[in-house]
Coordinates of N, CA and C and ligand atoms in Angstrom, one line a residue:
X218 N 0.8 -1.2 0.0 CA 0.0 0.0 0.0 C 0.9 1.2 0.0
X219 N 0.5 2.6 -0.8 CA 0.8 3.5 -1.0 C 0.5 4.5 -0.1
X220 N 1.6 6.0 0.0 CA 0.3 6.9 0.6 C 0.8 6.8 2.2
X221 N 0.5 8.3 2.6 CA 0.6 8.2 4.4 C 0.0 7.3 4.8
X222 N -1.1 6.9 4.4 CA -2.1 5.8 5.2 C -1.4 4.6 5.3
X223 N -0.6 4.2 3.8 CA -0.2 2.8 3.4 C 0.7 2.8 4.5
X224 N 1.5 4.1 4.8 CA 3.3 4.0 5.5 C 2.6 3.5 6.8
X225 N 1.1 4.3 7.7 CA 1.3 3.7 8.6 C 0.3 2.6 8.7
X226 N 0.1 1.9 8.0 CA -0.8 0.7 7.6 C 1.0 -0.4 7.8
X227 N 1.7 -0.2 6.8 CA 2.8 -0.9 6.7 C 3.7 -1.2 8.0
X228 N 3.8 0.1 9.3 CA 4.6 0.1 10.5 C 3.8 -0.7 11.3
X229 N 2.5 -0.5 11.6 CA 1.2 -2.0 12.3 C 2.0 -2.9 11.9
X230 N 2.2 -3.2 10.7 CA 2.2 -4.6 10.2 C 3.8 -4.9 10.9
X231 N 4.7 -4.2 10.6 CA 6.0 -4.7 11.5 C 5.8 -4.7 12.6
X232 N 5.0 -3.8 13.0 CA 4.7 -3.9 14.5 C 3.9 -5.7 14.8
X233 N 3.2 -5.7 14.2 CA 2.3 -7.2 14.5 C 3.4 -8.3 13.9
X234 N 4.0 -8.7 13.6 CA 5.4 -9.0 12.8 C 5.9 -9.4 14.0
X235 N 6.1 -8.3 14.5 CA 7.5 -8.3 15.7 C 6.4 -9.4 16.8
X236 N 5.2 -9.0 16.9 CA 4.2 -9.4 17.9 C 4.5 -11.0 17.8
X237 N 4.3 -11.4 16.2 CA 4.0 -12.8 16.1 C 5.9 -13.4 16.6
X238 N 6.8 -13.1 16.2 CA 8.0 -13.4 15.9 C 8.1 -13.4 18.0
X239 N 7.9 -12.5 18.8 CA 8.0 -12.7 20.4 C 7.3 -13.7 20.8
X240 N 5.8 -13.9 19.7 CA 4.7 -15.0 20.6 C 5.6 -16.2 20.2
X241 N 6.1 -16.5 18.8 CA 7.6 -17.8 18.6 C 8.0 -18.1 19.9
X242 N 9.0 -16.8 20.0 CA 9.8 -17.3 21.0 C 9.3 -17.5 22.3
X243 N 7.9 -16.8 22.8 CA 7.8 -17.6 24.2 C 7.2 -18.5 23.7
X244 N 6.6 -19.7 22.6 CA 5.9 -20.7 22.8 C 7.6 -22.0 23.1
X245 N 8.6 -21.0 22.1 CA 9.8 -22.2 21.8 C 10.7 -21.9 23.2
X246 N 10.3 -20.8 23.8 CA 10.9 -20.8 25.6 C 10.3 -21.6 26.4
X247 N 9.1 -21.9 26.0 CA 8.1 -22.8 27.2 C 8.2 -24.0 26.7
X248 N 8.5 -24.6 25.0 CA 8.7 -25.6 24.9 C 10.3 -26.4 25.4
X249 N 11.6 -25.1 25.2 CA 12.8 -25.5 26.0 C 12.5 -25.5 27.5
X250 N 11.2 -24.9 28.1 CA 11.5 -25.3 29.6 C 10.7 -26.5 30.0
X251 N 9.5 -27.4 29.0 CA 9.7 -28.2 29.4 C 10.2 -29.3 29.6
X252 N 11.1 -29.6 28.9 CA 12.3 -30.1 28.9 C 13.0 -30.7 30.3
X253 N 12.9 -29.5 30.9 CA 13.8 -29.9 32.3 C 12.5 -31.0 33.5
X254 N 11.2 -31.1 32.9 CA 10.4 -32.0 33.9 C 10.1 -32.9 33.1
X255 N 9.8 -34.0 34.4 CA 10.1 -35.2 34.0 C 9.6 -36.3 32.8
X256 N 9.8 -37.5 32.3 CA 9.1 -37.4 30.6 C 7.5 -37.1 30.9
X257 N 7.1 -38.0 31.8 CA 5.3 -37.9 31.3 C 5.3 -36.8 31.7
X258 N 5.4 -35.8 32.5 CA 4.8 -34.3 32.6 C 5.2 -34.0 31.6
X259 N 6.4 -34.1 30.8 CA 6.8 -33.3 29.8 C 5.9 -33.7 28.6
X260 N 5.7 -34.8 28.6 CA 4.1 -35.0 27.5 C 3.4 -34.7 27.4
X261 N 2.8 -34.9 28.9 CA 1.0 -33.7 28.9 C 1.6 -32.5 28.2
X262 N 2.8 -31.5 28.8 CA 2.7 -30.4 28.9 C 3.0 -30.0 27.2
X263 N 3.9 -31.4 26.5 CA 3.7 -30.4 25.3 C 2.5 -30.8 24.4
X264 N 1.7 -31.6 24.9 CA 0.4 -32.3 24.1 C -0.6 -30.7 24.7
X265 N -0.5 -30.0 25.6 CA -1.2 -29.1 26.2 C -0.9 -27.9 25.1
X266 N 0.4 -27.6 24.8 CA 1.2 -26.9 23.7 C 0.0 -26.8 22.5
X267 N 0.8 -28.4 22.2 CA 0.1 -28.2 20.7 C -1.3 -28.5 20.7
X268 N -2.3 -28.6 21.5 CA -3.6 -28.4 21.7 C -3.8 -27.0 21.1
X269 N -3.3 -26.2 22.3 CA -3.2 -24.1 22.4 C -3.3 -23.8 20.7
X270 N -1.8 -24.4 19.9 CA -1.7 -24.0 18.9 C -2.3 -24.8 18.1
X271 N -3.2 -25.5 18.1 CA -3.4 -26.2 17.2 C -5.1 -25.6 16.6
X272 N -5.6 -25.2 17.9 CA -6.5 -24.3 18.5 C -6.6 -23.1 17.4
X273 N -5.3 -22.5 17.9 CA -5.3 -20.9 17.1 C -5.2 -21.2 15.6
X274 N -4.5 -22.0 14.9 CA -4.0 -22.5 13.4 C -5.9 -22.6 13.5
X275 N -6.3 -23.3 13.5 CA -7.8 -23.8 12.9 C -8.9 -22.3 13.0
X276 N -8.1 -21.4 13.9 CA -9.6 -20.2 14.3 C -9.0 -19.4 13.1
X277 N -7.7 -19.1 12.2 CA -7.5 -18.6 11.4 C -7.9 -19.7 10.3
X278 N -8.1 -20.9 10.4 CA -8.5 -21.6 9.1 C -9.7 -21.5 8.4
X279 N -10.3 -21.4 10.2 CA -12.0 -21.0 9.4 C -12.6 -20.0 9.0
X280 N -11.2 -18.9 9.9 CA -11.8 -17.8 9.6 C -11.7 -17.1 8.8
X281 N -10.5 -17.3 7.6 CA -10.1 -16.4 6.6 C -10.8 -16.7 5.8
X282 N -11.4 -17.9 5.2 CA -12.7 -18.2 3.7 C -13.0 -17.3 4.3
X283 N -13.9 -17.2 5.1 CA -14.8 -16.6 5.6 C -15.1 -14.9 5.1
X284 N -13.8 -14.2 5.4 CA -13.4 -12.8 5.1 C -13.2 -13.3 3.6
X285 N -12.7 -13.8 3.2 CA -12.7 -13.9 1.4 C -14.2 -13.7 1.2
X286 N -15.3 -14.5 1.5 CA -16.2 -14.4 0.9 C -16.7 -13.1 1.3
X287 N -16.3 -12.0 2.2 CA -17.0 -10.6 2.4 C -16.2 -10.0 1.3
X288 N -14.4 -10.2 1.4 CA -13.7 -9.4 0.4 C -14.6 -9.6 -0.8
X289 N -14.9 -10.6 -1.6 CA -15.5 -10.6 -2.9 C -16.2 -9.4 -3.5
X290 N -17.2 -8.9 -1.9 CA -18.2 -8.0 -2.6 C -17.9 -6.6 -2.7
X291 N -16.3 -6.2 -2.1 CA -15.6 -5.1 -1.9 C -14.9 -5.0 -3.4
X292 N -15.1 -3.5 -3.4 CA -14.6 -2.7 -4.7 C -13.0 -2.5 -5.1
X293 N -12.5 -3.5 -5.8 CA -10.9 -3.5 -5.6 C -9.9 -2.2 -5.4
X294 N -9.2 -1.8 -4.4 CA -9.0 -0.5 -4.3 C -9.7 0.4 -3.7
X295 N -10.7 -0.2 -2.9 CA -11.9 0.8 -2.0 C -11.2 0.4 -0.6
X296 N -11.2 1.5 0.0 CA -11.2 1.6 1.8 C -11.6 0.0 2.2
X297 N -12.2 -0.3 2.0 CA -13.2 -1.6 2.3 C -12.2 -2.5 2.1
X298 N -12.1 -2.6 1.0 CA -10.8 -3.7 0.4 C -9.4 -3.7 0.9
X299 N -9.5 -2.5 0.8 CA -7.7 -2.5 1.6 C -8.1 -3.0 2.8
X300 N -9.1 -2.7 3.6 CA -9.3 -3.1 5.3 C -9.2 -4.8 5.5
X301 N -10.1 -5.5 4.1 CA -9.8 -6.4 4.3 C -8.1 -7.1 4.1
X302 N -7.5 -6.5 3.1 CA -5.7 -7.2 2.7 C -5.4 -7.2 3.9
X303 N -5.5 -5.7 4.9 CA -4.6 -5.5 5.8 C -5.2 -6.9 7.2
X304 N -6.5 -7.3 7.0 CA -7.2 -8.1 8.1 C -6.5 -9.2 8.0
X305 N -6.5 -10.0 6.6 CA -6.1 -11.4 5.9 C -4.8 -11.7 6.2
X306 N -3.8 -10.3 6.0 CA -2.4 -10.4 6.0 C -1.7 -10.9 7.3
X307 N -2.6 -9.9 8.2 CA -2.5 -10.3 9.8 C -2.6 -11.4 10.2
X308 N -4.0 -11.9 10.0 CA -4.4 -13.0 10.1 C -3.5 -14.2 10.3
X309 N -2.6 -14.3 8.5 CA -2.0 -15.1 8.4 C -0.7 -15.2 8.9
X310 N -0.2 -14.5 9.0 CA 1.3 -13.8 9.6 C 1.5 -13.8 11.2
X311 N 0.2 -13.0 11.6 CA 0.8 -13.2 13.5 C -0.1 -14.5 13.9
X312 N -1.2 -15.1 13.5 CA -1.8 -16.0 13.9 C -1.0 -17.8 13.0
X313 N -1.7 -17.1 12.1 CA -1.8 -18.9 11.4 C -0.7 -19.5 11.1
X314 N 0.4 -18.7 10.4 CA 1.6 -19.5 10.0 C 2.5 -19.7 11.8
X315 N 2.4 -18.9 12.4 CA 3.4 -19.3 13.9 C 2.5 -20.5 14.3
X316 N 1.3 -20.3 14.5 CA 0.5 -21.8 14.9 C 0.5 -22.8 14.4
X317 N 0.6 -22.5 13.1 CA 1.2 -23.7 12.2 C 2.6 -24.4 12.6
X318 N 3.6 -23.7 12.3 CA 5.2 -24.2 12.5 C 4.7 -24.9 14.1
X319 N 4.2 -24.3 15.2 CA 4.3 -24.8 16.1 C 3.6 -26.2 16.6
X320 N 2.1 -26.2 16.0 CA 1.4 -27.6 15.5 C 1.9 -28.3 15.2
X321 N 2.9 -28.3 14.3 CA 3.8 -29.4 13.5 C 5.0 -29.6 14.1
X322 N 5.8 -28.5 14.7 CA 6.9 -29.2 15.3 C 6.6 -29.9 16.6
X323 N 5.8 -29.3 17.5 CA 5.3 -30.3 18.7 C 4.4 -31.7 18.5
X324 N 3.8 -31.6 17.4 CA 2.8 -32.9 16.8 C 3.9 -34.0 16.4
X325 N 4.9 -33.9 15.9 CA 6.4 -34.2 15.1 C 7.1 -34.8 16.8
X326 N 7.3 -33.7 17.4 CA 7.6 -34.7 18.6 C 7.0 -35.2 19.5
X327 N 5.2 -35.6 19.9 CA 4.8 -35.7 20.6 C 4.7 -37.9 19.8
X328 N 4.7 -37.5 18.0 CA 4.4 -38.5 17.2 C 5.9 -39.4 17.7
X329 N 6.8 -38.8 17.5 CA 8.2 -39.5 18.1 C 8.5 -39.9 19.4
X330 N 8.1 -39.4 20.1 CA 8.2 -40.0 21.8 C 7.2 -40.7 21.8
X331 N 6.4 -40.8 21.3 CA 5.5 -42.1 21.7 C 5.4 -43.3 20.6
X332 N 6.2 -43.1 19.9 CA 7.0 -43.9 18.6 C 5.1 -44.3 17.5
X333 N 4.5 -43.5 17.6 CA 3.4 -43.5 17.0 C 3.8 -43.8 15.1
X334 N 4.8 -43.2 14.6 CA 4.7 -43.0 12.8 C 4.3 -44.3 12.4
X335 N 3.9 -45.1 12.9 CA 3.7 -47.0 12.0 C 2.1 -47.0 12.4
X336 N 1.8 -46.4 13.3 CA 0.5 -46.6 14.1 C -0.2 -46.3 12.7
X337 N -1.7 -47.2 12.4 CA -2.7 -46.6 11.3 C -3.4 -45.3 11.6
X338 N -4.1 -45.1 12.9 CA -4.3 -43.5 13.5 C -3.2 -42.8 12.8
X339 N -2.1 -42.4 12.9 CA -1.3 -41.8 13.2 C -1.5 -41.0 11.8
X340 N -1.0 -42.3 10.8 CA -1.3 -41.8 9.4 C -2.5 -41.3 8.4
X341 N -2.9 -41.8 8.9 CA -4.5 -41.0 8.8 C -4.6 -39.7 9.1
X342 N -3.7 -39.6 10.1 CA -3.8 -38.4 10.9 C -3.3 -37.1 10.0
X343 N -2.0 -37.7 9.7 CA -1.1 -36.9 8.6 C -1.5 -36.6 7.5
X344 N -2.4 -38.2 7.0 CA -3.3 -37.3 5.8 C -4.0 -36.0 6.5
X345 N -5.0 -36.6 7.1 CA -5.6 -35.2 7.3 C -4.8 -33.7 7.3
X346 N -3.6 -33.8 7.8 CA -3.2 -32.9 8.5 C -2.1 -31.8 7.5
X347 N -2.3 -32.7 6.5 CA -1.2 -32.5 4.7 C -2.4 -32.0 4.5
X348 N -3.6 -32.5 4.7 CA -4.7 -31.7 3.4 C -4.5 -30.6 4.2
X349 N -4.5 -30.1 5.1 CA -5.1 -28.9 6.0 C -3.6 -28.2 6.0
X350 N -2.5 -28.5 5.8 CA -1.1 -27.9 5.2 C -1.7 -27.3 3.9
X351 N -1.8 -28.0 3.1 CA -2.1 -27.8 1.6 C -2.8 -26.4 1.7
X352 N -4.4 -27.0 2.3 CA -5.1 -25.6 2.5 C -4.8 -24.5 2.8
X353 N -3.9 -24.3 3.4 CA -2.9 -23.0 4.2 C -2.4 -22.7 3.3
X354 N -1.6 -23.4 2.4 CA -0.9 -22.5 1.2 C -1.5 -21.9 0.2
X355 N -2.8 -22.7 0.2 CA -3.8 -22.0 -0.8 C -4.3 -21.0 -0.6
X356 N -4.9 -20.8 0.9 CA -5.3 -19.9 0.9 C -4.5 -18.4 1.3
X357 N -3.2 -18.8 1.4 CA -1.9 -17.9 1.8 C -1.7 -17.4 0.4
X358 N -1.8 -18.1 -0.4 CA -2.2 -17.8 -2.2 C -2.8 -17.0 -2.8
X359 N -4.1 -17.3 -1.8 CA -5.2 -16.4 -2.6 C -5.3 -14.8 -1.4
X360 N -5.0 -15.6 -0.5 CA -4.9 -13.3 0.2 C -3.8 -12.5 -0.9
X361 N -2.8 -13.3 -1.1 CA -2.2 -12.5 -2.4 C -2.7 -12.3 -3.5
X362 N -3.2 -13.3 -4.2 CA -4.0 -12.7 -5.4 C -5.2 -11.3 -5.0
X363 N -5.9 -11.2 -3.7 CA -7.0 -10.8 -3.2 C -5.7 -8.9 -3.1
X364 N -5.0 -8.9 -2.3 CA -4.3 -7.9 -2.1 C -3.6 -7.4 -3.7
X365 N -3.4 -8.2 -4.5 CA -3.0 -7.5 -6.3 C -4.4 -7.6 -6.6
X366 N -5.4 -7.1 -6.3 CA -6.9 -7.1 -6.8 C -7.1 -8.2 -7.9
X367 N -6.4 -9.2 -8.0 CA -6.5 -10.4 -8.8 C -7.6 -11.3 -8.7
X368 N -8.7 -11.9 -7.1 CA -9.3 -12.9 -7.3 C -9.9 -12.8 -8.3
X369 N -10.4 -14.2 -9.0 CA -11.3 -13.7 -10.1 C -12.3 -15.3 -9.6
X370 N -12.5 -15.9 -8.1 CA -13.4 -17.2 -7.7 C -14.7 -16.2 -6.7
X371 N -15.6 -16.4 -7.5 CA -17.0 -15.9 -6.1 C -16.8 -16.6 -5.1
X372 N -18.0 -15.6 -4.5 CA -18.0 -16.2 -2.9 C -18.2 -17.3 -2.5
X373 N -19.1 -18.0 -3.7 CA -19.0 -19.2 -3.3 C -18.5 -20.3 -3.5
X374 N -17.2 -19.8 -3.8 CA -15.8 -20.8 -3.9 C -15.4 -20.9 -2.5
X375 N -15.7 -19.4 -2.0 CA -14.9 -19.8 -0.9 C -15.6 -20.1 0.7
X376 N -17.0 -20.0 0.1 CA -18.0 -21.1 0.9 C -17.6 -22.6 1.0
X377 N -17.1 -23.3 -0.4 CA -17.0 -24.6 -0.1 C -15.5 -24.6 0.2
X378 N -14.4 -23.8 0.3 CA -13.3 -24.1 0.4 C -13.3 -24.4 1.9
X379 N -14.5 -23.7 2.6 CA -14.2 -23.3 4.4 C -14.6 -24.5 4.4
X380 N -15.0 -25.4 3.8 CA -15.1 -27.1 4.3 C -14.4 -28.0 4.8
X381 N -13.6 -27.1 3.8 CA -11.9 -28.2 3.7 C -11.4 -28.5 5.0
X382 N -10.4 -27.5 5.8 CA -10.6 -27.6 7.1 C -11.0 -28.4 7.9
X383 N -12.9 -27.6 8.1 CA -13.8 -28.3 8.7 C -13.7 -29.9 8.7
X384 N -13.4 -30.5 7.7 CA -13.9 -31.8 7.0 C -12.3 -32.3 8.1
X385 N -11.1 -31.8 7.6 CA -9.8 -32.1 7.7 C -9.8 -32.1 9.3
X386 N -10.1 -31.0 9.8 CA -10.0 -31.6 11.5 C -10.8 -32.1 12.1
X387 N -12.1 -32.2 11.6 CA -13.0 -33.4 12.1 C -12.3 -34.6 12.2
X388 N -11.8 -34.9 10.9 CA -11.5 -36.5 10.8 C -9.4 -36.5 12.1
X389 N -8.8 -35.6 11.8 CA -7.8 -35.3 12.7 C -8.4 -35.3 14.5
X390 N -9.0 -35.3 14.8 CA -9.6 -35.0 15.7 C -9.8 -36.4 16.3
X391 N -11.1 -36.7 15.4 CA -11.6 -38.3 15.9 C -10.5 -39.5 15.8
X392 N -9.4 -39.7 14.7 CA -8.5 -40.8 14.8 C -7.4 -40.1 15.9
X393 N -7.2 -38.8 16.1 CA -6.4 -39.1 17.5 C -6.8 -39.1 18.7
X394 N -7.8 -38.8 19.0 CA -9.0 -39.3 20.1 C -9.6 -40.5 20.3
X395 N -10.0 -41.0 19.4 CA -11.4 -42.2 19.0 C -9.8 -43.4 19.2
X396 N -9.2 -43.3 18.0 CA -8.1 -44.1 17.7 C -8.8 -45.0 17.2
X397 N -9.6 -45.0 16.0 CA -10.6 -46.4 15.1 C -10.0 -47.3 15.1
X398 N -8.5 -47.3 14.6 CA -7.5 -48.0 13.7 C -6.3 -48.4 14.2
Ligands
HEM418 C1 0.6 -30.5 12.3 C2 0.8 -31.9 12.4 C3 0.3 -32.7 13.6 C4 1.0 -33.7 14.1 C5 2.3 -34.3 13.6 C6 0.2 -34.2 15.3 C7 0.5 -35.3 16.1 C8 -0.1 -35.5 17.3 C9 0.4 -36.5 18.3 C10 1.5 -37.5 18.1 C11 -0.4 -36.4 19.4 C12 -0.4 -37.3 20.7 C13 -1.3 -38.4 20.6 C14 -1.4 -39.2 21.9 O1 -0.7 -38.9 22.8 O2 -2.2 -40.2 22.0 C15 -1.4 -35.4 19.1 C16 -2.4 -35.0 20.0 C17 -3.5 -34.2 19.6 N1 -3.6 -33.6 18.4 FE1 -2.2 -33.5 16.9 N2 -0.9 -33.4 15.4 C18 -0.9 -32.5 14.4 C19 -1.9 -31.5 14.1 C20 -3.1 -31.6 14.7 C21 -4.3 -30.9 14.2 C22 -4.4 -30.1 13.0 C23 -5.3 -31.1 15.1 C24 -6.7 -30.7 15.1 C25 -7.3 -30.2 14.1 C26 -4.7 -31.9 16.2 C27 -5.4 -32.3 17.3 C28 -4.9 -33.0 18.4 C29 -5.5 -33.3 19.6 C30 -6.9 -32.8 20.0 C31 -4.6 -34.0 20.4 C32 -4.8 -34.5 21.9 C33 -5.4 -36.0 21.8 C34 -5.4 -36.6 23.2 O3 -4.6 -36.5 24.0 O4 -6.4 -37.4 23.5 N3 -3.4 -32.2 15.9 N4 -1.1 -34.8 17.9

């Protein structure tokens, strides 16, 4: 974005930047301190972890279709529009990608300490959990095309896209709970 408004639209955004990059380092400080107690507390505590974040990754998953399908009806280049880029960008950046990396690196070790990767749950799981990776990049895709006033999918693409998810942590959910398999 251009323009006194863009400059301080753009300093927010380093500012929320800096926000997400400190929320990093205390999740990867509290994951080095649990470390020092003993294994099964250190289990719960980082299975408690990647609950938190696994939590936040999914409230930005559902939530950005969501804003895509309001952005659609906004005037490319209207106040409106830019409110949305600047909402999406956030979104993705201080919420969903840190939630992300940290879902997967604590899911990665909670899957290794309990030597789970052979388990059928497990892999099931990972499908699920690659589709709902995938999703992220797509829709980390399309806030860019949305910010170069590019989308060219209505709203109700991105009605059925908010499924994806949905569909993806339902079934993540039940095989590592239920454990069918
Ligand atoms: C990003 C990659 C992920 C990996 C590698 C992973 C792996 C794991 C592992 C190994 C456990 C411990 C299971 C146990 O102790 O029985 C676990 C727990 C859990 N995961 Fe994930 N997970 C990931 C993402 C997700 C996602 C996306 C969700 C939800 C949508 C999720 C929901 C849960 C829940 C609710 C638990 C607690 C289950 C319980 O203790 O009963 N995980 N995860």
């Amino acid at each position: 974005m251009t323009g006194p408004g863009g400059e301080i639209s753009e300093a927010k955004g380093r500012k929320a930047a800096m926000r997400a990059l400190m929320a990093l380092a205390v999740f990867l400080g509290l994951a080095a301190f649990i470390f020092v107690l003993s294994p099964p507390a250190r289990y719960d505590w980082a299975k408690a972890i990647h609950v938190v974040a696994v939590i936040s990754w999914m409230a930005g998953m559902l939530y950005l279709p969501r804003l895509f399908v309001y952005h659609c009806d906004a005037e490319p280049g209207s106040v409106q529009a830019d409110t949305f880029v600047v909402m999406e960008r956030r979104l993705l950046k201080v919420i969903m990608l840190p939630a992300m990396i940290v879902s997967w690196a604590v899911g990665l070790w909670l899957a290794w300490t309990g030597a789970f990767f052979l388990e059928i749950w497990f892999i099931g799981k990972l499908v699920a959990v690659l589709i709902m990776s995938w999703a992220h990049g797509y829709l980390a895709k399309s806030a860019r095309l949305f910010a170069e006033g590019r989308n060219d999918k209505p709203a109700r693409h991105w009605r059925i896209v908010n499924e994806v998810p949905t569909i993806a942590m339902i079934a993540a959910v039940i095989l590592v709970i239920v454990k069918p398999f």
